[in-house]
PDB file of C-alpha atoms in Angstrom:
ATOM      1  CA  MET A   1     127.587 125.839  85.844  1.00 81.00           C
ATOM      2  CA  ALA A   2     130.298 123.618  84.366  1.00 87.00           C
ATOM      3  CA  TYR A   3     127.716 121.458  82.568  1.00 88.00           C
ATOM      4  CA  ALA A   4     125.620 124.324  81.218  1.00 91.00           C
ATOM      5  CA  PRO A   5     127.368 124.558  77.825  1.00 92.00           C
ATOM      6  CA  TYR A   6     126.729 120.847  77.213  1.00 93.00           C
ATOM      7  CA  ALA A   7     123.396 120.118  78.910  1.00 94.00           C
ATOM      8  CA  ASP A   8     119.940 120.712  77.475  1.00 94.00           C
ATOM      9  CA  LEU A   9     118.609 121.320  80.970  1.00 95.00           C
ATOM     10  CA  ILE A  10     120.221 122.222  84.311  1.00 96.00           C
ATOM     11  CA  TRP A  11     118.884 120.536  87.446  1.00 94.00           C
ATOM     12  CA  CYS A  12     118.715 122.478  90.711  1.00 94.00           C
ATOM     13  CA  GLU A  13     118.852 120.338  93.849  1.00 91.00           C
ATOM     14  CA  THR A  14     118.397 121.885  97.295  1.00 91.00           C
ATOM     15  CA  GLY A  15     118.403 120.517 100.834  1.00 90.00           C
ATOM     16  CA  LYS A  16     115.032 122.124 101.611  1.00 93.00           C
ATOM     17  CA  PRO A  17     112.411 123.977  99.556  1.00 95.00           C
ATOM     18  CA  ASP A  18     114.197 127.278  98.979  1.00 95.00           C
ATOM     19  CA  LEU A  19     112.917 129.925  96.567  1.00 97.00           C
ATOM     20  CA  GLU A  20     115.775 132.312  97.351  1.00 97.00           C
ATOM     21  CA  PHE A  21     118.410 129.708  96.467  1.00 97.00           C
ATOM     22  CA  ALA A  22     116.448 128.761  93.345  1.00 98.00           C
ATOM     23  CA  LYS A  23     116.294 132.422  92.303  1.00 98.00           C
ATOM     24  CA  ASN A  24     120.035 132.970  92.796  1.00 98.00           C
ATOM     25  CA  PHE A  25     120.822 129.739  90.934  1.00 97.00           C
ATOM     26  CA  ALA A  26     118.553 130.689  88.012  1.00 98.00           C
ATOM     27  CA  GLU A  27     119.987 134.202  87.787  1.00 98.00           C
ATOM     28  CA  ALA A  28     123.576 132.892  87.789  1.00 97.00           C
ATOM     29  CA  ILE A  29     122.843 130.347  85.051  1.00 97.00           C
ATOM     30  CA  HIS A  30     120.849 132.790  82.920  1.00 97.00           C
ATOM     31  CA  LYS A  31     123.510 135.482  83.236  1.00 97.00           C
ATOM     32  CA  GLU A  32     125.973 133.194  81.461  1.00 96.00           C
ATOM     33  CA  PHE A  33     123.468 131.146  79.432  1.00 96.00           C
ATOM     34  CA  PRO A  34     120.306 133.173  78.713  1.00 96.00           C
ATOM     35  CA  GLY A  35     117.237 131.029  78.187  1.00 93.00           C
ATOM     36  CA  LYS A  36     118.866 127.829  79.459  1.00 96.00           C
ATOM     37  CA  LEU A  37     116.148 125.411  80.579  1.00 96.00           C
ATOM     38  CA  LEU A  38     116.070 124.712  84.305  1.00 98.00           C
ATOM     39  CA  SER A  39     114.584 121.939  86.421  1.00 97.00           C
ATOM     40  CA  TYR A  40     113.839 121.806  90.144  1.00 97.00           C
ATOM     41  CA  ASN A  41     113.374 118.727  92.298  1.00 94.00           C
ATOM     42  CA  CYS A  42     110.346 119.353  94.560  1.00 93.00           C
ATOM     43  CA  SER A  43     111.686 116.563  96.711  1.00 86.00           C
ATOM     44  CA  PRO A  44     109.530 114.231  98.815  1.00 76.00           C
ATOM     45  CA  SER A  45     112.349 114.180 101.355  1.00 82.00           C
ATOM     46  CA  PHE A  46     111.593 117.802 102.268  1.00 87.00           C
ATOM     47  CA  ASN A  47     109.369 118.453 105.263  1.00 90.00           C
ATOM     48  CA  TRP A  48     107.537 121.168 103.363  1.00 93.00           C
ATOM     49  CA  LYS A  49     105.433 122.453 106.273  1.00 94.00           C
ATOM     50  CA  LYS A  50     108.506 122.743 108.487  1.00 94.00           C
ATOM     51  CA  HIS A  51     110.125 125.198 106.080  1.00 94.00           C
ATOM     52  CA  LEU A  52     107.221 127.027 104.401  1.00 96.00           C
ATOM     53  CA  ASP A  53     103.788 128.372 105.270  1.00 97.00           C
ATOM     54  CA  ASP A  54     100.688 127.345 103.302  1.00 98.00           C
ATOM     55  CA  SER A  55     100.614 130.418 101.062  1.00 98.00           C
ATOM     56  CA  THR A  56     104.274 129.960 100.058  1.00 97.00           C
ATOM     57  CA  ILE A  57     103.671 126.264  99.347  1.00 97.00           C
ATOM     58  CA  ALA A  58     100.671 127.190  97.174  1.00 98.00           C
ATOM     59  CA  LYS A  59     102.686 129.631  95.042  1.00 98.00           C
ATOM     60  CA  PHE A  60     106.002 127.735  95.122  1.00 97.00           C
ATOM     61  CA  GLN A  61     105.775 126.214  91.652  1.00 97.00           C
ATOM     62  CA  ARG A  62     104.367 129.347  90.012  1.00 98.00           C
ATOM     63  CA  GLU A  63     107.325 131.309  91.342  1.00 98.00           C
ATOM     64  CA  LEU A  64     109.759 128.646  90.132  1.00 98.00           C
ATOM     65  CA  GLY A  65     108.134 128.823  86.698  1.00 98.00           C
ATOM     66  CA  ALA A  66     108.578 132.594  86.605  1.00 97.00           C
ATOM     67  CA  MET A  67     112.302 132.070  87.320  1.00 97.00           C
ATOM     68  CA  GLY A  68     112.625 129.772  84.299  1.00 97.00           C
ATOM     69  CA  TYR A  69     112.209 126.352  85.926  1.00 98.00           C
ATOM     70  CA  LYS A  70     110.240 124.660  83.157  1.00 97.00           C
ATOM     71  CA  PHE A  71     110.598 121.115  84.513  1.00 96.00           C
ATOM     72  CA  GLN A  72     109.472 120.703  88.113  1.00 97.00           C
ATOM     73  CA  PHE A  73     109.039 117.237  89.519  1.00 94.00           C
ATOM     74  CA  ILE A  74     108.655 115.187  92.679  1.00 92.00           C
ATOM     75  CA  THR A  75     110.995 112.228  92.703  1.00 88.00           C
ATOM     76  CA  LEU A  76     109.237 109.078  93.885  1.00 88.00           C
ATOM     77  CA  ALA A  77     105.800 110.747  94.154  1.00 90.00           C
ATOM     78  CA  GLY A  78     104.098 107.637  92.785  1.00 90.00           C
ATOM     79  CA  PHE A  79     106.073 105.417  95.144  1.00 92.00           C
ATOM     80  CA  HIS A  80     104.974 107.444  98.177  1.00 91.00           C
ATOM     81  CA  SER A  81     101.368 107.646  96.998  1.00 92.00           C
ATOM     82  CA  LEU A  82     101.132 103.925  96.239  1.00 94.00           C
ATOM     83  CA  ASN A  83     102.671 102.907  99.558  1.00 95.00           C
ATOM     84  CA  TYR A  84     100.432 105.228 101.577  1.00 96.00           C
ATOM     85  CA  SER A  85      97.347 104.042  99.712  1.00 95.00           C
ATOM     86  CA  MET A  86      98.284 100.393 100.253  1.00 96.00           C
ATOM     87  CA  PHE A  87      98.905 101.060 103.953  1.00 98.00           C
ATOM     88  CA  ASN A  88      95.445 102.627 104.260  1.00 96.00           C
ATOM     89  CA  LEU A  89      93.846  99.658 102.515  1.00 97.00           C
ATOM     90  CA  ALA A  90      95.663  97.134 104.731  1.00 97.00           C
ATOM     91  CA  HIS A  91      94.839  99.129 107.861  1.00 98.00           C
ATOM     92  CA  GLY A  92      91.164  99.309 106.903  1.00 97.00           C
ATOM     93  CA  TYR A  93      91.050  95.664 105.821  1.00 97.00           C
ATOM     94  CA  ALA A  94      92.441  94.524 109.181  1.00 98.00           C
ATOM     95  CA  ARG A  95      89.655  96.389 110.961  1.00 98.00           C
ATOM     96  CA  ASN A  96      86.702  96.246 108.552  1.00 98.00           C
ATOM     97  CA  GLN A  97      87.547  93.288 106.304  1.00 97.00           C
ATOM     98  CA  MET A  98      85.905  93.312 102.870  1.00 97.00           C
ATOM     99  CA  SER A  99      84.108  96.595 103.568  1.00 97.00           C
ATOM    100  CA  ALA A 100      87.463  98.375 103.353  1.00 96.00           C
ATOM    101  CA  TYR A 101      88.134  97.005  99.871  1.00 95.00           C
ATOM    102  CA  VAL A 102      84.615  97.821  98.700  1.00 95.00           C
ATOM    103  CA  GLU A 103      85.133 101.423  99.880  1.00 95.00           C
ATOM    104  CA  LEU A 104      88.251 101.570  97.701  1.00 92.00           C
ATOM    105  CA  GLN A 105      86.387 100.083  94.741  1.00 90.00           C
ATOM    106  CA  GLU A 106      83.497 102.543  95.127  1.00 92.00           C
ATOM    107  CA  ALA A 107      85.972 105.436  95.309  1.00 92.00           C
ATOM    108  CA  GLU A 108      87.515 104.208  92.030  1.00 88.00           C
ATOM    109  CA  PHE A 109      84.098 104.127  90.365  1.00 88.00           C
ATOM    110  CA  ALA A 110      83.282 107.635  91.653  1.00 91.00           C
ATOM    111  CA  ALA A 111      86.638 108.965  90.418  1.00 91.00           C
ATOM    112  CA  ALA A 112      85.707 108.070  86.823  1.00 88.00           C
ATOM    113  CA  GLU A 113      83.953 111.475  86.689  1.00 90.00           C
ATOM    114  CA  LYS A 114      87.400 113.066  87.090  1.00 92.00           C
ATOM    115  CA  GLY A 115      89.008 110.849  84.445  1.00 88.00           C
ATOM    116  CA  PHE A 116      90.220 107.894  86.526  1.00 84.00           C
ATOM    117  CA  TYR A 117      89.897 104.599  84.690  1.00 74.00           C
ATOM    118  CA  CYS A 118      90.393 101.145  86.071  1.00 68.00           C
ATOM    119  CA  CYS A 119      88.849  97.749  85.562  1.00 60.00           C
ATOM    120  CA  GLU A 120      85.332  99.134  85.024  1.00 49.00           C
ATOM    121  CA  THR A 121      86.282 100.302  81.525  1.00 49.00           C
ATOM    122  CA  PRO A 122      87.054  97.402  79.197  1.00 52.00           C
ATOM    123  CA  GLU A 123      89.163  99.466  76.795  1.00 51.00           C
ATOM    124  CA  ARG A 124      91.681 100.188  79.543  1.00 52.00           C
ATOM    125  CA  GLY A 125      93.223  98.492  82.532  1.00 53.00           C
ATOM    126  CA  TRP A 126      93.734  94.745  82.540  1.00 59.00           C
ATOM    127  CA  ARG A 127      92.710  94.184  78.942  1.00 64.00           C
ATOM    128  CA  LYS A 128      95.406  96.580  77.755  1.00 64.00           C
ATOM    129  CA  LEU A 129      97.946  94.906  80.025  1.00 63.00           C
ATOM    130  CA  LEU A 130      96.968  91.472  78.713  1.00 65.00           C
ATOM    131  CA  ARG A 131      97.325  92.706  75.115  1.00 65.00           C
ATOM    132  CA  CYS A 132     100.846  93.904  75.958  1.00 64.00           C
ATOM    133  CA  SER A 133     101.564  90.488  77.442  1.00 63.00           C
ATOM    134  CA  TYR A 134     100.280  88.809  74.279  1.00 60.00           C
ATOM    135  CA  TYR A 135     102.564  90.860  72.045  1.00 59.00           C
ATOM    136  CA  THR A 136     105.515  90.272  74.348  1.00 60.00           C
ATOM    137  CA  ILE A 137     105.236  86.477  74.619  1.00 63.00           C
ATOM    138  CA  GLU A 138     103.167  85.932  71.427  1.00 59.00           C
ATOM    139  CA  LYS A 139     100.478  83.854  73.113  1.00 58.00           C
ATOM    140  CA  GLU A 140      97.513  84.316  75.407  1.00 56.00           C
ATOM    141  CA  ALA A 141      98.364  84.692  79.084  1.00 52.00           C
ATOM    142  CA  SER A 142      96.823  82.055  81.333  1.00 57.00           C
ATOM    143  CA  THR A 143      96.036  84.789  83.864  1.00 55.00           C
ATOM    144  CA  GLY A 144      93.724  86.615  81.457  1.00 54.00           C
ATOM    145  CA  ALA A 145      89.978  86.768  81.978  1.00 54.00           C
ATOM    146  CA  PHE A 146      88.070  84.255  79.898  1.00 51.00           C
ATOM    147  CA  LYS A 147      85.037  85.340  77.889  1.00 58.00           C
ATOM    148  CA  GLY A 148      82.000  85.169  80.122  1.00 60.00           C
ATOM    149  CA  SER A 149      84.033  85.368  83.335  1.00 58.00           C
ATOM    150  CA  THR A 150      82.893  87.579  86.198  1.00 53.00           C
ATOM    151  CA  GLU A 151      85.576  90.099  85.240  1.00 55.00           C
ATOM    152  CA  ASP A 152      84.382  90.136  81.644  1.00 56.00           C
ATOM    153  CA  GLU A 153      80.691  90.454  82.582  1.00 60.00           C
ATOM    154  CA  GLN A 154      80.805  92.791  85.590  1.00 59.00           C
ATOM    155  CA  PHE A 155      83.230  95.425  84.422  1.00 55.00           C
TER     156      PHE A 155
END
């Protein structure tokens, strides 16, 4: 509450996913500062299923939004997702060798229908990264694909 007059947005942090606490917090802030923007950390350190049933989890963010929480986020979501994905790849690779990687690659290709882009689209991915590298160091990176390389031809 002390920061509300100075902050553009007030962050609500809880020890578990708690709609009742979030509601009381929002009401207290809005009583003193109507319309103040609120944010809620949908933390990855919560054991969501331990505290909430499936229907409450499904409506959790809608209810937060109705309370005025316009910025809802999961800290480290990408970190958790990347690590879990890499674990699955390593686990599969140890058991099924190259077949595990090819399964990942095929899943990437299939996900293009949903908007996922990787190395199979030349206008994105590595080429964009290499262009950034060029502008940063003002010369071609030695790690870039050469014209006519397998990367250039196959993707």
